[in-house]
Coordinates of C-alpha atoms in Angstrom, one line a residue:
X1 CA 90.3 90.8 94.4
X2 CA 89.4 87.3 93.1
X3 CA 87.2 85.9 95.8
X4 CA 85.8 82.5 96.6
X5 CA 82.6 82.2 98.7
X6 CA 82.4 79.0 100.7
X7 CA 79.1 77.8 102.2
X8 CA 78.2 74.7 104.3
X9 CA 75.3 73.5 106.2
X10 CA 74.1 70.2 107.7
X11 CA 70.5 69.2 107.5
X12 CA 69.9 69.6 111.2
X13 CA 71.6 73.1 111.3
X14 CA 69.5 74.3 108.4
X15 CA 66.3 73.4 110.3
X16 CA 67.3 74.7 113.8
X17 CA 69.7 77.6 113.3
X18 CA 68.7 79.2 110.0
X19 CA 72.1 78.8 108.3
X20 CA 70.6 77.9 105.0
X21 CA 72.8 77.8 101.9
X22 CA 70.6 80.5 100.3
X23 CA 70.9 82.8 103.3
X24 CA 74.7 82.4 103.5
X25 CA 75.1 83.0 99.7
X26 CA 72.9 86.1 99.8
X27 CA 74.7 87.7 102.8
X28 CA 78.2 86.9 101.5
X29 CA 77.5 88.1 98.0
X30 CA 76.3 91.5 99.3
X31 CA 79.4 91.6 101.6
X32 CA 81.7 91.0 98.7
X33 CA 79.9 93.6 96.6
X34 CA 80.3 96.2 99.3
X35 CA 84.1 95.5 99.4
X36 CA 84.4 95.6 95.6
X37 CA 85.6 91.9 95.5
X38 CA 85.2 89.9 92.3
X39 CA 83.4 86.6 93.0
X40 CA 85.2 83.8 91.1
X41 CA 83.0 80.9 92.2
X42 CA 80.7 79.6 94.9
X43 CA 81.8 76.4 96.8
X44 CA 78.9 74.8 98.5
X45 CA 78.9 71.7 100.7
X46 CA 75.2 71.0 101.4
X47 CA 74.2 68.7 104.1
X48 CA 77.7 67.7 105.1
X49 CA 79.3 67.7 108.6
X50 CA 82.1 70.0 109.4
X51 CA 84.1 67.5 111.5
X52 CA 86.8 67.0 108.8
X53 CA 88.0 68.3 105.5
X54 CA 88.5 65.0 103.6
X55 CA 84.8 64.2 103.2
X56 CA 83.9 67.6 101.7
X57 CA 84.4 67.7 97.9
X58 CA 83.9 71.5 97.7
X59 CA 86.6 72.2 100.2
X60 CA 88.9 70.0 98.2
X61 CA 88.0 71.9 95.0
X62 CA 88.6 75.2 96.9
X63 CA 92.0 74.1 98.1
X64 CA 93.1 73.1 94.6
X65 CA 92.0 76.4 93.1
X66 CA 93.9 78.3 95.8
X67 CA 97.0 76.3 95.0
X68 CA 96.5 77.1 91.3
X69 CA 96.3 80.8 92.0
X70 CA 92.7 81.2 90.8
X71 CA 91.7 82.6 94.2
X72 CA 93.3 85.3 96.2
X73 CA 90.6 85.7 98.9
X74 CA 88.3 83.2 100.7
X75 CA 85.1 84.5 102.2
X76 CA 82.9 82.6 104.7
X77 CA 79.9 83.5 106.8
X78 CA 81.2 82.0 110.1
X79 CA 84.4 80.2 111.1
X80 CA 82.6 76.9 111.9
X81 CA 81.2 76.8 108.4
X82 CA 84.7 76.2 107.1
X83 CA 85.8 73.8 109.9
X84 CA 85.3 72.9 113.5
X85 CA 88.7 71.4 113.9
X86 CA 91.6 73.6 115.2
X87 CA 94.0 71.3 113.4
X88 CA 92.2 71.8 110.1
X89 CA 91.9 75.5 110.6
X90 CA 95.6 75.8 111.2
X91 CA 96.3 73.8 108.0
X92 CA 93.9 76.0 105.9
X93 CA 95.2 79.3 107.2
X94 CA 98.8 78.3 106.6
X95 CA 97.8 77.0 103.1
X96 CA 96.1 80.3 102.3
X97 CA 99.1 82.3 103.5
X98 CA 101.6 80.2 101.6
X99 CA 99.6 80.9 98.4
X100 CA 99.1 84.6 99.0
X101 CA 95.4 84.2 99.6
X102 CA 93.6 86.3 102.3
X103 CA 90.9 84.8 104.5
X104 CA 87.7 86.6 105.7
X105 CA 84.9 85.7 108.0
X106 CA 81.9 88.1 107.8
X107 CA 80.5 87.5 111.3
X108 CA 83.8 87.2 113.3
X109 CA 85.4 90.1 111.3
X110 CA 88.5 88.1 110.6
X111 CA 90.4 89.6 107.7
X112 CA 94.1 88.5 107.2
X113 CA 94.8 91.5 105.0
X114 CA 94.8 93.8 108.0
X115 CA 96.7 93.9 111.3
X116 CA 94.0 92.4 113.5
X117 CA 93.5 89.5 111.1
X118 CA 97.3 88.9 111.0
X119 CA 97.4 88.9 114.8
X120 CA 94.7 86.2 114.8
X121 CA 96.8 84.1 112.4
X122 CA 99.8 84.5 114.8
X123 CA 97.7 83.3 117.7
X124 CA 96.7 80.4 115.6
X125 CA 100.3 79.8 114.8
X126 CA 101.1 79.6 118.6
X127 CA 98.5 76.9 119.0
X128 CA 99.9 75.2 115.9
X129 CA 103.4 75.1 117.3
X130 CA 102.1 73.8 120.6
X131 CA 100.1 71.1 118.9
X132 CA 103.1 70.0 116.8
X133 CA 105.5 69.9 119.8
X134 CA 103.0 67.8 121.8
X135 CA 102.5 65.5 118.9
X136 CA 106.3 65.1 118.4
X137 CA 106.7 64.3 122.1
X138 CA 104.0 61.7 122.0
X139 CA 105.3 60.1 118.8
X140 CA 108.9 60.2 120.1
X141 CA 107.8 58.4 123.3
X142 CA 105.9 55.9 121.2
X143 CA 108.9 55.0 119.0
X144 CA 111.2 54.8 122.0
X145 CA 108.9 52.4 123.8
X146 CA 108.4 50.3 120.8
X147 CA 112.2 50.1 120.3
X148 CA 112.7 49.1 123.9
X149 CA 110.3 46.2 123.3
X150 CA 112.6 45.0 120.5
X151 CA 110.5 46.3 117.5
X152 CA 112.0 47.8 114.4
X153 CA 110.3 51.2 113.8
X154 CA 111.7 52.4 110.4
X155 CA 109.0 51.6 108.0
X156 CA 111.2 52.5 105.0
X157 CA 113.3 49.4 105.6
X158 CA 117.1 49.1 105.2
X159 CA 119.5 47.6 102.7
X160 CA 119.4 43.8 103.2
X161 CA 115.8 43.7 104.5
X162 CA 112.3 44.4 103.1
X163 CA 109.7 46.0 105.4
X164 CA 106.4 44.1 105.3
X165 CA 103.8 46.8 105.3
X166 CA 100.8 46.2 107.5
X167 CA 102.7 43.5 109.4
X168 CA 105.4 45.7 110.7
X169 CA 108.2 43.1 110.4
X170 CA 111.4 42.8 108.4
X171 CA 112.1 40.0 105.9
X172 CA 115.6 39.3 104.6
X173 CA 116.2 40.3 101.0
X174 CA 118.5 37.5 99.9
X175 CA 120.2 39.3 97.1
X176 CA 120.9 42.5 99.2
X177 CA 121.9 40.3 102.2
X178 CA 124.6 38.8 100.0
X179 CA 126.1 42.2 99.3
X180 CA 125.9 43.2 103.0
X181 CA 128.2 40.3 103.8
X182 CA 130.5 41.3 101.0
X183 CA 130.7 44.9 102.2
X184 CA 131.8 43.7 105.7
X185 CA 134.4 41.3 104.3
X186 CA 135.7 43.9 101.8
X187 CA 136.3 46.3 104.6
X188 CA 138.1 43.8 106.6
X189 CA 140.3 43.0 103.6
X190 CA 141.5 46.6 103.6
X191 CA 139.1 48.3 101.1
X192 CA 138.1 51.8 101.9
X193 CA 134.5 52.9 102.1
X194 CA 134.9 54.9 99.0
X195 CA 136.4 52.0 97.0
X196 CA 133.6 49.7 98.2
X197 CA 131.0 52.3 97.0
X198 CA 132.7 52.4 93.6
X199 CA 132.9 48.7 93.4
X200 CA 129.1 48.4 94.1
X201 CA 128.5 51.0 91.4
X202 CA 130.6 49.2 88.9
X203 CA 128.7 46.0 89.7
X204 CA 125.4 47.9 89.0
X205 CA 124.1 47.0 92.5
X206 CA 121.1 49.2 93.2
X207 CA 120.8 51.0 96.6
X208 CA 117.7 50.6 98.7
X209 CA 116.1 53.8 97.5
X210 CA 117.7 54.2 94.0
X211 CA 120.3 56.7 95.0
X212 CA 124.1 56.7 94.6
X213 CA 126.5 54.5 96.6
X214 CA 128.8 56.7 98.6
X215 CA 131.0 56.7 101.8
X216 CA 128.1 57.6 104.1
X217 CA 125.9 54.8 102.7
X218 CA 128.7 52.3 103.4
X219 CA 129.4 53.7 106.8
X220 CA 125.7 53.4 107.8
X221 CA 125.7 49.7 106.8
X222 CA 129.0 48.9 108.6
X223 CA 127.7 50.5 111.8
X224 CA 124.1 49.2 111.9
X225 CA 123.6 46.5 114.6
X226 CA 120.4 45.5 112.8
X227 CA 122.5 43.1 110.8
X228 CA 123.3 41.1 114.0
X229 CA 119.6 41.2 115.1
X230 CA 119.7 44.3 117.3
X231 CA 117.6 47.5 117.2
X232 CA 118.8 50.9 118.4
X233 CA 117.2 54.2 119.3
X234 CA 118.7 57.7 119.7
X235 CA 122.1 57.1 118.0
X236 CA 124.7 59.5 119.3
X237 CA 122.4 60.8 122.1
X238 CA 122.9 60.4 125.8
X239 CA 119.6 58.5 126.1
X240 CA 120.4 56.3 123.1
X241 CA 120.2 52.5 123.6
X242 CA 120.5 49.2 121.7
X243 CA 118.5 46.1 122.5
X244 CA 117.9 42.6 121.0
X245 CA 115.3 42.8 118.3
X246 CA 112.1 40.7 118.0
X247 CA 111.8 38.3 115.0
X248 CA 114.8 39.8 113.2
X249 CA 116.9 37.4 111.3
X250 CA 120.6 38.3 111.5
X251 CA 122.5 38.6 108.2
X252 CA 126.1 38.5 109.7
X253 CA 127.5 37.1 112.9
X254 CA 128.6 39.2 115.9
X255 CA 132.2 38.3 115.4
X256 CA 132.3 39.8 111.9
X257 CA 130.4 42.9 113.1
X258 CA 132.8 43.4 116.1
X259 CA 135.9 42.9 113.9
X260 CA 134.7 45.6 111.6
X261 CA 133.9 48.0 114.5
X262 CA 137.4 47.5 116.0
X263 CA 139.1 48.1 112.6
X264 CA 137.1 51.3 112.2
X265 CA 138.3 52.5 115.6
X266 CA 141.9 51.8 114.6
X267 CA 141.5 53.8 111.3
X268 CA 139.7 56.6 113.1
X269 CA 142.9 58.5 113.9
X270 CA 143.6 58.8 110.2
X271 CA 140.1 60.0 109.3
X272 CA 139.7 63.3 107.5
X273 CA 138.5 66.5 109.1
X274 CA 135.1 67.4 107.9
X275 CA 135.5 71.1 107.5
X276 CA 138.4 73.4 106.6
X277 CA 140.9 75.2 108.8
X278 CA 143.5 77.8 108.0
X279 CA 145.7 75.1 106.6
X280 CA 143.2 74.1 103.9
X281 CA 142.8 77.5 102.5
X282 CA 142.3 76.5 98.8
X283 CA 139.2 74.3 99.1
X284 CA 136.6 77.1 99.1
X285 CA 137.8 78.5 95.8
X286 CA 138.7 75.3 93.9
X287 CA 136.4 74.2 91.1
X288 CA 136.7 71.0 89.0
X289 CA 137.3 71.7 85.3
X290 CA 135.7 68.4 84.4
X291 CA 132.3 68.7 86.2
X292 CA 132.3 72.2 87.6
X293 CA 131.8 70.9 91.1
X294 CA 133.4 72.1 94.4
X295 CA 136.3 70.4 96.2
X296 CA 136.5 69.3 99.8
X297 CA 139.7 69.1 101.8
X298 CA 141.2 66.1 103.7
X299 CA 143.7 66.2 106.5
X300 CA 145.6 63.2 107.6
X301 CA 148.3 62.7 110.2
X302 CA 151.0 60.1 109.3
X303 CA 154.2 59.7 111.3
X304 CA 153.5 63.0 113.0
X305 CA 153.3 64.9 109.7
X306 CA 150.2 66.6 108.4
X307 CA 149.1 65.7 104.8
X308 CA 146.4 67.8 103.1
X309 CA 144.7 66.7 99.9
X310 CA 141.8 68.0 97.8
X311 CA 139.1 65.9 96.2
X312 CA 136.2 66.8 93.8
X313 CA 132.9 66.3 95.6
X314 CA 131.6 64.5 92.5
X315 CA 134.2 61.8 93.1
X316 CA 132.6 60.7 96.3
X317 CA 129.2 60.0 94.7
X318 CA 130.8 58.5 91.6
X319 CA 129.6 61.2 89.3
X320 CA 133.0 62.6 88.4
X321 CA 136.3 60.8 87.6
X322 CA 138.6 63.7 88.6
X323 CA 141.6 62.5 90.7
X324 CA 142.6 64.3 93.8
X325 CA 145.8 66.1 94.5
X326 CA 147.9 67.4 97.3
X327 CA 147.9 70.8 98.9
X328 CA 151.6 71.2 98.1
X329 CA 151.0 70.6 94.3
X330 CA 148.2 73.2 94.0
X331 CA 150.2 75.7 96.1
X332 CA 153.2 75.4 93.7
X333 CA 151.0 75.6 90.6
X334 CA 149.1 78.6 91.9
X335 CA 152.3 80.5 92.7
X336 CA 153.6 79.7 89.2
X337 CA 150.3 81.0 87.8
X338 CA 150.8 84.2 89.7
X339 CA 154.3 84.6 88.2
X340 CA 152.8 84.6 84.7
X341 CA 150.1 87.3 85.2
X342 CA 150.7 91.0 85.0
X343 CA 150.8 92.6 88.4
X344 CA 147.5 94.2 89.2
X345 CA 147.3 98.0 89.6
X346 CA 145.9 99.1 93.0
X347 CA 142.5 100.7 92.9
X348 CA 141.0 102.1 96.1
X349 CA 137.6 100.8 94.9
X350 CA 138.9 97.4 95.8
X351 CA 138.4 98.3 99.4
X352 CA 134.7 99.0 98.7
X353 CA 134.5 95.8 96.6
X354 CA 136.1 93.8 99.4
X355 CA 133.6 95.2 101.9
X356 CA 130.7 94.6 99.4
X357 CA 131.9 91.0 99.0
X358 CA 132.0 90.5 102.7
X359 CA 128.5 92.0 103.0
X360 CA 127.3 89.8 100.1
X361 CA 128.8 86.7 101.7
X362 CA 127.0 87.6 105.0
X363 CA 123.7 88.0 103.2
X364 CA 124.1 84.8 101.3
X365 CA 124.9 82.9 104.4
X366 CA 121.9 84.4 106.2
X367 CA 119.7 83.5 103.3
X368 CA 120.9 79.9 103.4
X369 CA 120.3 79.8 107.2
X370 CA 116.8 81.2 106.7
X371 CA 116.0 78.6 104.0
X372 CA 117.2 75.8 106.2
X373 CA 115.1 77.0 109.1
X374 CA 112.1 77.2 106.8
X375 CA 112.8 73.8 105.5
X376 CA 112.9 72.4 109.1
X377 CA 109.6 74.2 109.8
X378 CA 108.1 72.6 106.7
X379 CA 109.3 69.1 107.7
X380 CA 107.8 69.6 111.1
X381 CA 104.5 70.5 109.5
X382 CA 104.7 67.4 107.2
X383 CA 105.4 65.3 110.3
X384 CA 102.6 66.8 112.3
X385 CA 100.0 65.9 109.6
X386 CA 101.5 62.4 109.2
X387 CA 102.9 62.9 105.7
X388 CA 106.3 61.6 106.8
X389 CA 107.3 59.1 109.5
X390 CA 109.3 59.9 112.6
X391 CA 112.5 58.3 111.4
X392 CA 112.5 60.3 108.2
X393 CA 111.7 63.5 110.1
X394 CA 114.6 62.8 112.6
X395 CA 117.1 62.0 109.8
X396 CA 116.3 65.1 107.8
X397 CA 116.3 67.3 110.9
X398 CA 119.7 66.0 111.9
X399 CA 121.1 66.8 108.4
X400 CA 119.6 70.3 108.5
X401 CA 120.9 71.0 112.0
X402 CA 124.4 69.9 110.9
X403 CA 124.3 72.3 108.0
X404 CA 123.0 75.1 110.2
X405 CA 125.9 74.6 112.6
X406 CA 128.4 74.9 109.7
X407 CA 126.7 78.0 108.2
X408 CA 126.4 79.7 111.6
X409 CA 130.1 79.1 112.3
X410 CA 131.0 80.6 108.9
X411 CA 128.8 83.6 109.6
X412 CA 130.4 84.1 113.0
X413 CA 133.9 83.9 111.4
X414 CA 133.0 86.6 108.9
X415 CA 131.6 88.9 111.6
X416 CA 134.7 88.3 113.7
X417 CA 137.3 88.9 110.9
X418 CA 135.4 91.9 109.4
X419 CA 136.6 93.8 112.5
X420 CA 140.2 92.7 112.2
X421 CA 142.9 94.4 110.2
X422 CA 144.1 91.3 108.3
X423 CA 144.2 92.3 104.7
X424 CA 141.6 95.1 105.2
X425 CA 144.1 97.9 105.8
X426 CA 144.6 100.0 102.6
X427 CA 148.4 99.8 102.8
X428 CA 148.4 96.1 103.4
X429 CA 146.1 95.4 100.5
X430 CA 148.1 97.8 98.2
X431 CA 151.3 96.0 99.0
X432 CA 149.8 92.6 98.3
X433 CA 148.0 93.5 95.1
X434 CA 150.8 95.5 93.4
X435 CA 153.3 92.7 93.6
X436 CA 151.0 89.7 94.0
X437 CA 153.3 86.7 93.7
X438 CA 156.2 88.0 95.8
X439 CA 153.9 89.0 98.6
X440 CA 151.5 86.0 98.5
X441 CA 154.3 83.5 99.4
X442 CA 155.1 85.6 102.5
X443 CA 151.6 85.5 104.0
X444 CA 150.8 83.1 106.8
X445 CA 148.1 80.5 106.3
X446 CA 145.4 82.5 107.9
X447 CA 146.3 85.5 105.7
X448 CA 146.3 83.4 102.6
X449 CA 142.9 82.0 103.4
X450 CA 141.5 85.5 103.9
X451 CA 143.1 86.7 100.7
X452 CA 141.7 83.8 98.6
X453 CA 138.3 84.1 100.1
X454 CA 138.1 87.8 99.5
X455 CA 139.9 88.3 96.2
X456 CA 139.7 85.0 94.3
X457 CA 136.3 83.8 93.1
X458 CA 137.3 80.5 91.5
X459 CA 140.4 78.5 90.6
X460 CA 139.4 76.0 87.8
X461 CA 141.7 73.0 88.1
X462 CA 142.2 69.5 86.9
X463 CA 144.9 66.8 87.1
X464 CA 146.5 65.0 84.2
X465 CA 148.9 62.1 84.9
X466 CA 150.9 63.4 87.9
X467 CA 150.5 67.1 87.0
X468 CA 148.0 69.6 88.4
X469 CA 146.8 72.1 85.8
X470 CA 145.1 75.5 86.5
X471 CA 142.8 76.3 83.6
X472 CA 141.6 79.7 84.9
X473 CA 141.7 81.9 87.9
X474 CA 138.7 84.3 88.3
X475 CA 139.6 87.2 90.6

């Protein structure tokens, strides 16, 4: 096992406690030899305090070699040789674990390759979580108090303003402020958020952080009271509040802001549903023939009637020009497509395939959920070591939590329907498959949704002029 030996001593310790570099190296070299470990290198910080990591060059070199995979085991004489800070110890142990590197202390008998050592790491993890939660609470309280005092706390700035680093104040960006006013006026003139985003893209107006203009970006601008000189905290939460800001120059007047807010409320009843229902059963299998992207469904109520349309996701961020189309059109085209394919012969193996697909979907969803939970844990770690600010942490956590809610709902649906008889009974499946078109049109919306999700992988589609064209259906 490729082993790194780390030694450290301060001048005072060497004189009084006998922890000389020579003594440590000798003991650790013999210990490594007994365990048949291959010593890659010695990392020695001579005459340096163990209070922190940043001022010890050999620790920095050790960390880099662990990250590069040169080292798979770190050996020290005593824990306090490596660090005397619980926070630094937590960081190092998690770093070693992430890079598949074990950690050993000769005198404390800590060895993360065995059960006792791993138990130690878990105990350290408990302290880590406790420290992070305490830090998060302290930082949250600090940001809340600063906002109550009228201070702006997002050091990343916002479109229309530049954040003055070191001063902690906002300065109006004249060019961006001009477009903030235009966005508000365009919306009042009847432009949709999507059209405003496209207009800004066509005008080559850069976003604040170099991303794409989209509906969510426009929405955040239209709903941000910062443009009338106010600051807010905890948007959407019960304890959220808004107060007058300190030294913040307004870009628009309150009358314009309130007019836009009132118009948004009036339009709200026509807003689209964010996620699918049984009535939007095509959106999970539709794929854009132009860009290969997925589609999302929109539902609107007009004059008491429900209208459903599908739109390529790339259209929203202006990366694809594929036009949208109605649910009725894709329904008619899909049924016509079924008329022109040979009826499928029933094979009992389809039952196993259907079960396998359900199991695979369950596993995929669980993997996505686990990845998001790990990402949230990583973001918490970055926040705890001050790599990201609180607003960034809060924003990313909110997005992750929203995605987790959707994925968990989908997982619950699969688990629920896997016990139902809809399209899982052999005779029902046989009847549908053998005469696909004639039977599909007689299924209700929920049954069509279940059929498409379980038996159709992709429907590659595009729209030319006023016609929807299916290029391929992959069963």
